XYZ file of C-alpha atoms in Angstrom:
715
model
C 51.668 10.608 49.265
C 51.781 7.122 47.731
C 49.343 5.906 50.373
C 46.926 8.724 49.692
C 45.440 8.155 46.249
C 42.725 10.509 45.112
C 39.945 8.748 43.215
C 39.482 9.685 39.544
C 36.210 11.429 40.360
C 37.856 13.633 43.036
C 40.710 14.496 40.719
C 38.202 15.385 38.032
C 36.295 17.501 40.523
C 39.448 19.286 41.575
C 40.378 20.070 37.992
C 36.866 21.301 37.339
C 36.677 23.578 40.397
C 40.162 25.032 40.016
C 39.279 27.489 37.242
C 36.103 28.433 39.082
C 37.992 29.195 42.269
C 40.616 31.062 40.357
C 38.021 33.097 38.539
C 36.168 34.010 41.673
C 39.444 34.566 43.581
C 37.900 33.060 46.651
C 40.850 33.733 48.885
C 40.894 37.499 48.252
C 37.267 38.316 47.683
C 35.361 36.445 50.391
C 35.421 39.522 52.562
C 34.081 41.718 49.770
C 31.343 39.150 49.111
C 30.348 38.969 52.743
C 26.574 39.130 52.731
C 24.895 41.989 54.487
C 21.631 40.071 54.947
C 20.522 36.438 55.214
C 18.837 36.694 51.795
C 22.120 37.756 50.210
C 23.807 34.768 51.804
C 21.250 32.370 50.425
C 21.580 33.935 46.983
C 25.362 33.519 46.992
C 25.100 29.878 48.085
C 22.548 29.122 45.389
C 24.735 30.808 42.785
C 27.767 28.753 43.788
C 25.762 25.518 43.813
C 24.286 26.272 40.386
C 27.717 27.034 38.952
C 29.102 23.865 40.502
C 26.253 21.773 39.084
C 26.562 23.272 35.605
C 30.322 22.744 35.374
C 30.290 19.197 36.735
C 27.360 17.821 34.696
C 28.503 14.910 32.559
C 31.768 14.620 34.538
C 30.745 13.982 38.115
C 26.991 13.460 37.784
C 24.598 12.525 34.945
C 27.455 10.840 33.113
C 26.410 9.132 29.831
C 26.112 5.373 29.993
C 28.377 3.866 27.290
C 26.131 0.776 27.192
C 22.866 2.742 26.805
C 22.388 1.516 23.234
C 22.067 -2.073 24.471
C 18.588 -1.241 25.770
C 17.463 -0.824 22.143
C 19.021 -3.980 20.743
C 16.886 -7.073 20.277
C 18.240 -9.771 22.594
C 16.930 -12.534 20.327
C 19.495 -11.654 17.674
C 22.404 -14.045 17.996
C 25.937 -12.803 17.514
C 26.138 -14.641 14.218
C 23.008 -12.913 12.956
C 24.377 -9.511 13.929
C 27.669 -10.196 12.206
C 25.849 -11.404 9.088
C 23.787 -8.228 8.968
C 26.897 -6.125 9.326
C 28.621 -8.053 6.560
C 25.747 -7.675 4.041
C 26.810 -5.166 1.404
C 24.637 -2.330 0.160
C 26.858 -1.910 -2.881
C 24.974 -3.500 -5.776
C 28.045 -3.627 -8.043
C 29.951 -5.504 -5.355
C 26.996 -7.863 -4.792
C 26.850 -8.754 -8.487
C 30.571 -9.546 -8.547
C 30.545 -11.577 -5.323
C 27.473 -13.619 -6.287
C 28.394 -14.199 -9.903
C 25.156 -12.595 -11.076
C 24.746 -11.535 -14.692
C 21.705 -9.323 -14.177
C 19.995 -7.498 -11.325
C 16.221 -7.092 -11.472
C 15.218 -4.132 -9.309
C 11.614 -3.739 -8.226
C 9.756 -0.765 -6.773
C 6.353 -1.973 -5.637
C 3.510 -0.545 -3.550
C 0.948 -3.348 -3.793
C 3.262 -6.268 -4.594
C 2.619 -6.583 -8.338
C 6.019 -5.287 -9.485
C 7.723 -7.505 -6.915
C 5.830 -10.557 -8.177
C 6.703 -9.763 -11.788
C 10.372 -9.288 -10.876
C 10.477 -12.673 -9.141
C 8.818 -14.363 -12.139
C 11.305 -12.759 -14.537
C 14.226 -13.833 -12.358
C 13.030 -17.448 -12.236
C 12.523 -17.652 -15.993
C 15.900 -16.046 -16.730
C 17.440 -18.978 -14.884
C 15.199 -21.812 -16.080
C 15.055 -20.750 -19.745
C 18.529 -19.303 -20.329
C 20.668 -20.298 -17.373
C 21.128 -16.605 -16.527
C 21.932 -16.030 -12.860
C 19.626 -13.131 -11.898
C 19.502 -11.219 -8.622
C 15.981 -10.024 -7.776
C 16.474 -6.972 -5.572
C 14.350 -4.625 -3.484
C 15.459 -1.088 -4.399
C 15.656 -0.153 -0.720
C 18.214 -2.901 0.020
C 21.024 -1.175 -1.881
C 22.554 2.294 -2.080
C 21.299 3.769 -5.335
C 24.530 5.622 -6.115
C 26.359 2.273 -6.424
C 24.322 1.592 -9.583
C 26.834 3.857 -11.301
C 29.567 1.325 -10.454
C 27.908 -1.599 -12.292
C 30.185 -2.893 -15.043
C 29.216 -3.191 -18.690
C 29.243 -7.016 -18.566
C 26.165 -6.853 -16.322
C 22.801 -5.356 -17.121
C 19.925 -4.022 -15.019
C 16.142 -4.418 -15.268
C 13.862 -1.930 -13.503
C 10.211 -2.737 -12.685
C 8.737 0.461 -11.264
C 5.210 1.253 -10.103
C 3.576 4.681 -10.050
C 0.721 5.501 -7.702
C -1.147 8.514 -6.346
C 0.046 11.836 -7.709
C 2.788 10.284 -9.822
C 4.658 9.054 -6.756
C 7.190 6.214 -6.557
C 6.618 3.256 -4.244
C 7.781 3.604 -0.650
C 10.708 1.219 -1.162
C 11.957 3.316 -4.108
C 12.353 6.570 -2.152
C 16.177 6.461 -1.999
C 16.440 5.470 -5.660
C 14.054 8.282 -6.625
C 16.196 10.865 -4.827
C 19.297 9.555 -6.631
C 17.583 9.737 -10.027
C 16.612 13.363 -9.406
C 20.230 14.169 -8.419
C 21.740 12.580 -11.538
C 21.466 15.708 -13.634
C 22.598 18.035 -10.851
C 25.688 15.960 -10.072
C 26.400 15.270 -13.762
C 26.881 11.561 -12.994
C 27.837 9.502 -16.035
C 26.393 6.016 -16.534
C 28.104 5.019 -19.785
C 28.641 1.422 -18.602
C 25.025 0.910 -17.543
C 22.861 -1.245 -19.815
C 19.247 -1.409 -18.749
C 15.675 -2.571 -19.391
C 12.640 -0.796 -17.926
C 9.000 -1.671 -17.285
C 6.443 0.583 -15.605
C 3.200 -0.239 -13.828
C 0.497 2.403 -13.686
C -3.116 3.271 -14.382
C -4.111 5.540 -17.273
C -7.091 6.815 -15.281
C -4.596 8.722 -13.164
C -3.280 12.082 -14.300
C 0.383 11.108 -13.912
C 0.223 7.751 -15.661
C 3.556 5.905 -15.299
C 5.344 9.140 -14.368
C 8.013 7.270 -12.385
C 9.041 5.207 -15.417
C 9.194 8.269 -17.680
C 11.366 10.295 -15.295
C 13.723 7.396 -14.544
C 14.233 6.538 -18.222
C 14.833 10.186 -19.162
C 17.386 10.563 -16.363
C 19.245 7.365 -17.226
C 19.401 8.222 -20.919
C 20.606 11.765 -20.175
C 23.387 10.277 -18.037
C 24.605 8.139 -20.924
C 23.049 4.771 -20.005
C 22.089 2.389 -22.827
C 18.533 1.061 -23.144
C 18.721 -2.479 -24.536
C 15.178 -2.073 -25.851
C 12.420 0.562 -25.542
C 10.702 0.778 -22.134
C 7.176 -0.606 -21.866
C 4.221 0.511 -19.760
C 1.452 -1.566 -18.205
C -2.042 -0.121 -17.864
C -4.098 -1.408 -14.960
C -7.090 0.646 -16.140
C -7.517 -1.899 -18.955
C -6.794 -4.816 -16.616
C -3.734 -5.424 -18.774
C -0.933 -5.678 -16.207
C -0.379 -9.384 -16.794
C -0.597 -9.178 -20.571
C 1.649 -6.131 -20.828
C 4.233 -7.773 -18.602
C 4.071 -10.980 -20.628
C 4.621 -9.004 -23.827
C 7.628 -7.183 -22.314
C 9.068 -10.448 -21.025
C 8.697 -12.090 -24.449
C 10.620 -9.176 -25.965
C 13.373 -9.653 -23.379
C 13.672 -13.339 -24.207
C 13.906 -12.489 -27.920
C 16.674 -10.059 -26.972
C 18.503 -12.782 -25.038
C 18.361 -15.098 -28.039
C 19.866 -12.332 -30.152
C 22.620 -11.878 -27.566
C 23.653 -15.517 -28.000
C 21.911 -17.148 -25.049
C 20.492 -20.615 -25.729
C 16.850 -21.030 -24.737
C 15.965 -24.250 -22.920
C 12.607 -26.000 -22.787
C 10.381 -24.378 -20.191
C 9.425 -27.492 -18.197
C 7.789 -26.867 -14.845
C 10.237 -26.554 -11.960
C 8.641 -25.937 -8.556
C 10.071 -23.266 -6.287
C 8.327 -24.620 -3.189
C 7.903 -28.122 -1.806
C 4.379 -28.944 -0.613
C 3.518 -32.057 1.380
C 0.521 -33.200 3.371
C 1.130 -33.780 7.063
C -0.749 -35.669 9.731
C -3.305 -34.080 11.993
C -6.814 -32.703 11.862
C -8.025 -29.130 11.652
C -9.139 -27.435 14.848
C -11.715 -24.677 14.615
C -10.056 -23.021 17.618
C -6.766 -22.662 15.747
C -7.168 -19.250 14.108
C -3.512 -18.277 13.735
C -3.213 -19.732 10.240
C -6.144 -17.676 9.027
C -4.029 -14.509 9.274
C -2.109 -13.859 6.020
C 1.548 -14.661 6.600
C 2.952 -12.234 4.018
C 1.623 -9.064 5.702
C 4.427 -6.972 7.148
C 3.828 -4.602 10.031
C 5.688 -1.338 9.452
C 5.812 2.319 10.395
C 2.802 2.911 8.137
C 0.767 -0.274 8.674
C -0.374 -1.937 11.885
C -0.534 -5.632 12.646
C -3.633 -7.611 11.627
C -6.295 -8.220 14.257
C -9.758 -9.821 14.235
C -12.027 -6.839 14.923
C -15.552 -7.499 16.248
C -18.453 -5.978 14.331
C -20.304 -3.654 16.687
C -23.017 -2.491 14.295
C -23.960 -2.352 10.631
C -26.649 -0.597 8.637
C -27.742 -0.132 5.038
C -27.117 3.334 3.551
C -29.060 3.079 0.273
C -32.744 3.931 0.470
C -33.783 2.104 -2.713
C -32.501 0.191 -5.718
C -30.803 -3.147 -6.342
C -27.464 -2.260 -4.746
C -26.130 -2.275 -1.194
C -23.913 0.228 0.577
C -22.891 -0.733 4.095
C -21.920 1.353 7.079
C -20.069 -0.953 9.480
C -18.416 -0.155 12.813
C -15.510 -2.280 14.055
C -14.300 -2.366 17.646
C -10.567 -1.863 18.228
C -11.053 -3.158 21.782
C -7.831 -3.921 23.639
C -5.651 -4.109 20.529
C -2.699 -1.766 20.190
C -4.139 -0.340 16.958
C -4.324 3.444 16.854
C -5.842 5.329 13.951
C -6.112 8.984 12.999
C -8.851 10.747 11.071
C -8.221 10.244 7.353
C -6.386 6.914 7.658
C -7.272 3.753 5.697
C -8.408 0.378 6.955
C -7.268 -2.739 5.140
C -9.926 -5.458 5.209
C -8.669 -9.028 4.680
C -11.482 -11.036 3.104
C -11.755 -14.778 2.823
C -12.807 -16.603 -0.325
C -16.442 -17.711 -0.702
C -17.545 -21.268 0.057
C -18.638 -21.934 -3.516
C -15.220 -21.187 -5.045
C -13.324 -23.159 -2.398
C -15.542 -26.205 -2.970
C -15.249 -25.889 -6.749
C -11.440 -25.884 -6.613
C -11.200 -28.768 -4.133
C -13.466 -30.831 -6.366
C -11.517 -29.991 -9.545
C -8.235 -31.008 -7.898
C -9.775 -34.208 -6.467
C -8.604 -33.097 -2.995
C -11.917 -32.876 -1.176
C -10.900 -35.657 1.209
C -7.708 -33.762 2.148
C -9.304 -30.427 2.962
C -8.495 -30.708 6.697
C -4.981 -32.092 6.238
C -2.128 -29.872 7.308
C 0.341 -28.598 4.726
C 4.109 -28.506 5.006
C 5.390 -25.749 2.687
C 9.102 -25.034 2.270
C 11.037 -22.999 -0.341
C 13.384 -24.823 -2.698
C 15.541 -21.758 -3.384
C 16.369 -18.528 -1.594
C 14.232 -16.352 -3.869
C 10.992 -18.250 -3.213
C 8.569 -16.678 -0.746
C 5.813 -19.144 0.190
C 2.367 -17.552 0.160
C 0.966 -20.259 2.421
C 2.332 -20.831 5.944
C 3.302 -24.334 6.988
C 0.881 -25.836 9.452
C -2.334 -24.528 7.927
C -4.831 -26.865 6.343
C -5.492 -27.095 2.621
C -8.913 -25.556 3.175
C -7.397 -22.598 5.075
C -4.807 -22.119 2.329
C -7.533 -21.813 -0.315
C -9.833 -19.756 1.875
C -7.479 -17.298 3.592
C -4.173 -17.114 1.712
C -4.677 -17.379 -2.058
C -6.644 -15.267 -4.571
C -8.702 -18.120 -5.986
C -11.399 -15.731 -7.264
C -9.024 -13.789 -9.528
C -9.026 -14.214 -13.291
C -6.368 -16.597 -14.636
C -3.514 -15.114 -16.683
C -2.696 -16.303 -20.188
C 0.697 -17.583 -19.039
C -0.940 -19.735 -16.368
C -3.259 -21.202 -19.005
C -0.250 -22.099 -21.159
C 1.602 -23.639 -18.212
C -1.465 -25.672 -17.228
C -1.519 -27.427 -20.597
C 1.354 -29.751 -19.652
C -0.786 -31.219 -16.820
C -4.011 -31.608 -18.825
C -5.826 -34.878 -17.987
C -6.745 -35.516 -21.650
C -5.740 -34.361 -25.167
C -8.917 -32.310 -25.624
C -8.193 -30.241 -22.511
C -4.589 -29.688 -23.615
C -5.637 -28.515 -27.072
C -8.195 -26.106 -25.632
C -5.658 -24.585 -23.202
C -2.932 -24.214 -25.838
C -5.288 -22.515 -28.292
C -6.481 -20.108 -25.625
C -3.045 -19.453 -24.143
C -1.110 -18.955 -27.369
C -3.443 -16.403 -28.936
C -3.596 -13.082 -27.063
C -6.521 -11.768 -29.102
C -8.547 -14.912 -28.461
C -7.679 -14.821 -24.756
C -8.761 -11.174 -24.428
C -12.003 -11.842 -26.284
C -12.710 -14.876 -24.084
C -12.018 -13.093 -20.789
C -14.073 -10.056 -21.815
C -17.243 -12.145 -21.618
C -16.193 -14.773 -19.067
C -14.815 -14.388 -15.559
C -12.508 -17.390 -15.529
C -11.079 -18.361 -12.159
C -8.660 -21.267 -11.842
C -11.375 -23.666 -10.672
C -13.758 -22.633 -13.442
C -11.011 -23.003 -16.042
C -10.215 -26.530 -14.853
C -13.878 -27.491 -15.042
C -14.323 -25.859 -18.457
C -11.265 -27.551 -19.975
C -12.092 -30.968 -18.540
C -15.722 -31.245 -17.426
C -15.628 -35.020 -16.900
C -12.160 -35.603 -15.436
C -10.420 -34.129 -12.412
C -6.917 -32.665 -12.364
C -5.502 -35.155 -9.868
C -2.018 -34.984 -11.441
C -1.751 -31.196 -11.124
C 0.944 -30.527 -8.471
C -0.318 -28.579 -5.488
C 2.914 -26.579 -5.633
C 1.860 -25.359 -9.106
C -1.532 -24.262 -7.771
C 0.087 -22.283 -4.942
C 2.644 -20.692 -7.291
C 0.128 -19.847 -10.025
C -2.330 -18.112 -7.699
C -1.654 -14.676 -6.239
C -1.363 -14.154 -2.505
C -4.593 -12.845 -1.013
C -4.402 -9.045 -0.640
C -6.320 -6.628 1.577
C -8.780 -4.148 0.121
C -8.453 -0.619 1.478
C -11.268 1.678 2.552
C -11.108 5.275 3.740
C -12.136 5.342 7.401
C -15.409 7.254 7.773
C -15.151 7.952 11.503
C -13.202 10.568 13.445
C -10.511 9.379 15.842
C -11.281 12.395 18.024
C -14.917 11.365 18.500
C -14.592 7.549 18.413
C -10.942 6.614 19.026
C -11.659 2.918 19.661
C -14.245 2.360 16.956
C -13.575 2.438 13.197
C -16.341 3.062 10.658
C -16.186 1.532 7.178
C -18.311 2.643 4.221
C -18.417 -0.018 1.502
C -20.328 -0.190 -1.771
C -21.143 -3.828 -2.579
C -19.900 -4.496 -6.109
C -21.534 -6.997 -8.460
C -20.674 -6.670 -12.144
C -22.861 -8.488 -14.656
C -21.196 -10.118 -17.675
C -23.241 -10.465 -20.834
C -22.782 -13.997 -22.150
C -24.715 -17.214 -22.622
C -24.921 -17.837 -18.880
C -25.319 -14.168 -17.814
C -22.689 -14.630 -15.101
C -21.716 -12.069 -12.489
C -18.385 -10.997 -11.033
C -18.902 -10.533 -7.321
C -16.680 -8.028 -5.543
C -14.828 -10.232 -3.067
C -14.397 -7.950 -0.064
C -17.591 -5.946 -0.406
C -19.695 -9.123 -0.567
C -17.680 -10.530 2.324
C -18.569 -7.454 4.405
C -22.226 -7.708 3.365
C -22.303 -11.310 4.520
C -20.565 -10.421 7.792
C -23.043 -7.602 8.441
C -25.988 -10.037 8.220
C -27.873 -7.375 6.247
C -30.134 -8.599 3.418
C -28.816 -8.340 -0.119
C -30.679 -6.040 -2.506
C -29.264 -7.846 -5.553
C -31.645 -9.673 -7.874
C -29.323 -12.725 -7.979
C -27.710 -14.977 -5.352
C -24.656 -13.567 -3.584
C -21.656 -15.593 -2.322
C -21.630 -17.207 1.106
C -18.728 -16.877 3.541
C -17.775 -18.329 6.922
C -17.306 -15.783 9.702
C -15.380 -15.837 12.935
C -17.447 -15.467 16.110
C -15.585 -13.940 19.058
C -16.966 -14.296 22.557
C -18.366 -12.421 24.358
C -19.241 -10.267 21.341
C -22.328 -11.158 19.404
C -21.989 -11.611 15.683
C -18.788 -11.991 13.729
C -15.524 -10.225 13.199
C -13.269 -9.337 10.287
C -9.512 -9.360 9.985
C -8.146 -5.872 9.399
C -5.213 -3.523 9.859
C -4.739 0.243 9.750
C -2.638 2.051 7.140
C -1.513 5.620 7.743
C -2.519 8.237 5.210
C -1.463 11.789 4.333
C -5.115 12.667 3.718
C -5.398 14.740 6.911
C -7.240 17.775 8.184
C -5.087 20.894 8.611
C -3.722 21.445 12.109
C -5.486 24.800 12.365
C -9.247 24.311 12.608
C -9.903 27.790 11.202
C -8.455 26.769 7.793
C -11.240 26.720 5.158
C -11.940 23.393 3.425
C -13.052 22.408 -0.080
C -14.281 18.791 -0.121
C -15.052 17.061 -3.437
C -16.442 13.522 -3.511
C -18.635 11.125 -5.443
C -20.338 8.057 -3.971
C -18.427 6.352 -1.176
C -15.609 8.857 -1.734
C -17.567 10.873 0.838
C -16.390 8.469 3.578
C -13.371 10.449 4.877
C -15.331 13.698 4.606
C -17.940 12.323 6.998
C -15.082 12.038 9.495
C -13.759 15.519 8.650
C -17.153 17.194 9.035
C -18.139 15.468 12.278
C -14.775 16.389 13.790
C -15.141 20.021 12.740
C -18.719 20.091 14.077
C -17.523 18.807 17.456
C -14.918 21.581 17.647
C -17.563 24.126 16.702
C -19.961 23.014 19.450
C -17.296 23.453 22.134
C -16.499 26.970 20.983
C -13.428 26.457 18.800
C -13.115 28.619 15.667
C -13.564 26.647 12.427
C -13.103 27.656 8.816
C -15.740 27.812 6.121
C -16.387 24.478 4.355
C -17.589 23.890 0.797
C -18.726 20.315 0.061
C -19.341 18.967 -3.441
C -21.085 15.584 -3.391
C -22.260 13.508 -6.339
C -24.345 10.343 -6.621
C -27.024 8.864 -8.874
C -30.215 10.045 -7.213
C -31.282 11.810 -3.982
C -33.992 9.185 -3.494
C -31.766 6.094 -3.682
C -28.043 6.476 -2.985
C -27.558 9.826 -1.239
C -25.537 8.274 1.599
C -25.518 9.848 5.076
C -28.152 12.361 3.985
C -29.757 12.568 7.435
C -26.376 13.122 9.065
C -25.486 15.849 6.582
C -28.761 17.666 7.251
C -28.033 17.620 10.998
C -24.487 18.867 10.372
C -25.927 21.682 8.259
C -28.195 22.677 11.148
C -25.291 22.617 13.584
C -22.767 24.452 11.429
C -25.070 26.912 9.686
C -23.291 29.102 7.152
C -19.969 27.434 8.006
C -20.996 24.556 5.702
C -22.275 24.848 2.129
C -23.348 21.642 0.342
C -23.500 21.447 -3.456
C -24.917 18.216 -4.900
C -24.808 16.565 -8.326
C -27.168 13.741 -9.376
C -26.285 11.827 -12.535
C -29.627 10.007 -12.833
C -31.833 13.032 -12.016
C -31.348 14.694 -15.371
C -32.317 18.305 -15.798
C -32.856 19.375 -19.427
C -31.873 15.869 -20.502
C -28.316 16.268 -19.200
C -26.535 14.169 -16.595
C -24.843 16.232 -13.924
C -21.649 14.967 -12.319
C -19.684 16.381 -9.437
C -16.980 17.694 -11.797
C -19.679 19.682 -13.627
C -20.661 21.360 -10.379
C -17.024 22.159 -9.617
C -16.782 23.878 -13.015
C -19.992 25.802 -12.266
C -18.564 27.076 -8.969
C -15.017 27.485 -10.271
C -14.719 31.126 -9.219
C -15.702 30.303 -5.646
C -13.233 27.403 -5.503
C -10.382 29.633 -6.718
C -11.378 32.381 -4.291
C -11.189 29.971 -1.356
C -7.875 28.482 -2.531
C -6.403 31.981 -2.816
C -7.645 32.660 0.711
C -5.685 29.669 2.056
C -8.252 26.860 1.891
C -7.228 23.205 1.773
C -8.817 21.173 -1.026
C -9.478 17.427 -0.820
C -10.712 15.109 -3.603
C -11.856 11.543 -2.915
C -13.362 9.014 -5.312
C -12.518 7.353 -8.600
C -9.366 8.449 -10.388
C -11.290 9.393 -13.533
C -13.490 11.799 -11.576
C -10.477 13.321 -9.816
C -8.678 13.847 -13.120
C -11.691 15.677 -14.562
C -11.994 17.830 -11.430
C -8.352 18.822 -11.888
C -9.068 19.791 -15.495
C -12.119 21.888 -14.543
C -10.180 23.817 -11.907
C -7.256 24.368 -14.301
C -9.672 25.633 -16.984
C -11.196 28.042 -14.469
C -7.722 29.220 -13.531
C -6.807 29.970 -17.150
C -10.083 31.805 -17.720
C -10.035 33.807 -14.472
C -6.347 34.679 -14.193
C -5.257 34.402 -17.798
C -2.451 31.956 -17.045
C -0.826 29.731 -19.646
C -0.280 25.953 -19.289
C 3.117 26.305 -17.634
C 1.897 28.857 -15.102
C -1.159 26.762 -14.276
C 1.015 23.694 -13.684
C 3.356 25.683 -11.437
C 0.394 27.063 -9.453
C -1.174 23.615 -8.987
C 2.146 21.945 -8.145
C 2.810 24.637 -5.565
C -0.479 23.909 -3.785
C 0.193 20.171 -3.839
C 3.719 20.540 -2.468
C 2.391 22.632 0.426
C -0.281 20.030 1.163
C -3.101 22.400 0.192
C -4.401 20.141 -2.611
C -4.734 16.446 -1.736
C -6.374 13.506 -3.473
C -7.299 10.025 -2.213
C -8.425 8.145 -5.307
C -8.643 4.642 -6.736
C -8.692 3.163 -10.252
């Protein structure tokens, strides 16, 4: 027997078949199972084979591969990198102890503002007070470990609110923990905290995230070191409100016994000029380096412009319909998604800043940019030219903050410039009065403070740190992915805001004017518009724009027979153009579609009634399936302006009837309009059903939780 060794597989097979054979009692029942026909024989064989296959699966055949997971591991990760990732703790209390940190500054950010503020606060804690601060993404740590933080440490929260009072994506885990605090009766008696919220008072749930977090922490026994403070982007006061909160924190630190040091400039990045000349063929450094592809956002691609047309029939404004070709990119969009357009800065502002810095002769020199500490995140990639940095990576057209004005004073080329900057930067009231009548970019400020001397001693690192990273501007896609899956339509109102002052200057909307220039359509404005360079891609004629797709929850219901209520003003109609054309296509091929009620508002039917011809054709196609109700604010009947929210109030009973019948309601446009629409519907609900405030809120919240009431709005 020693020479006859059964293999492990045969032994396993034997052990598997033994109970089967025993159960069937093969030896004693074969005669009784003797088939009477050939069909019976085949059936018995198939039964035995099926039983054999079932009982041996995973043992003899189709065995799991223990190394299957390797197929999903990135081979470029070295063993050391893997071990480092494994070793990184998600326990924030442990991280504070191991790193010798005195404070953790948590940020929850959707657009990057809260993150930027958190990084600035962390730097100044160190430079001014010698406080070792950890600036932390909320998603990098397990929220329940916040309860383990010792009393010798303290925590700062910078939390943004967007949409329907929602937290930022990176704060999802923290948000769930906050909501569980009361249920689990967690005690946070050792937690000392500071809190700052970012929101927009035009939205119904202004700074809701901050309010709920603070209430939960206080109820759990945490100690607020000072009252929480809220920023209001509706007033353009984010920077000022943050500065005020930060000043209060520094006063608190002084009261806690920390010595404040002089705030001399200390760069966080090293910037040097390298050798080489700019090549027009090198486009890689025109793509913003800080954009992160994720499950909700695609990579950035240069998308060729296939067509463009003007939507306004008259007036001194432009509204562009532009179609971009997705071509062979791996971008996929769905109806209702957003497109992020990455503009470049206009020629005039780039030239103005180069001249003010006395760096015109270095515009094509390559930059070497490297961080000087672990917390610094360079906004400009190494290897790009100075001109590309100013054109494609930094917000040089944004208004300068009061803190930046104060910090600039130490580099002033003459005493007069220094005095002017200090007076403007130290007085908030004077700064707000000045900026209310003057759009002051960095270049314009440098020229205003020192009209006859350049700022040749201003470090380029300071310029890069003081300016914000260039951000995309998002537009609701106005095409249907069902009808044009490889072509994206953008609907953009060109914004130009006049400022009443001695020079009658104008603030030009950066991205909308960039798109107007790229479209090669004539401007309807009565004043000159900015000029931009554009990328030409062969073999396509015309230019292209850099863009990416961002997923949205603003989607049509799965069932096409679900009724729709669509409420929009101006370019808020963009996603509804996609919704209606998709529904019309389904209708023409015989699919059942639900009734649709469209409210649309604009100034006048003769000037800015966008897509009017298309809507009339859709009305012909859909018949009584589509009802259009318009509101024109400049066509006043009886001396009264009519807005879309007024028409919603007028048809309140019909709106409620459709909602009760299962309709989905969508609102798109400015946040102020959306808030008033909400109020009109709630008023109608109280009047029609006799509900009180609490019942109305519960009814509305129920619709929103089920996805029957959605809004896609902006400030």
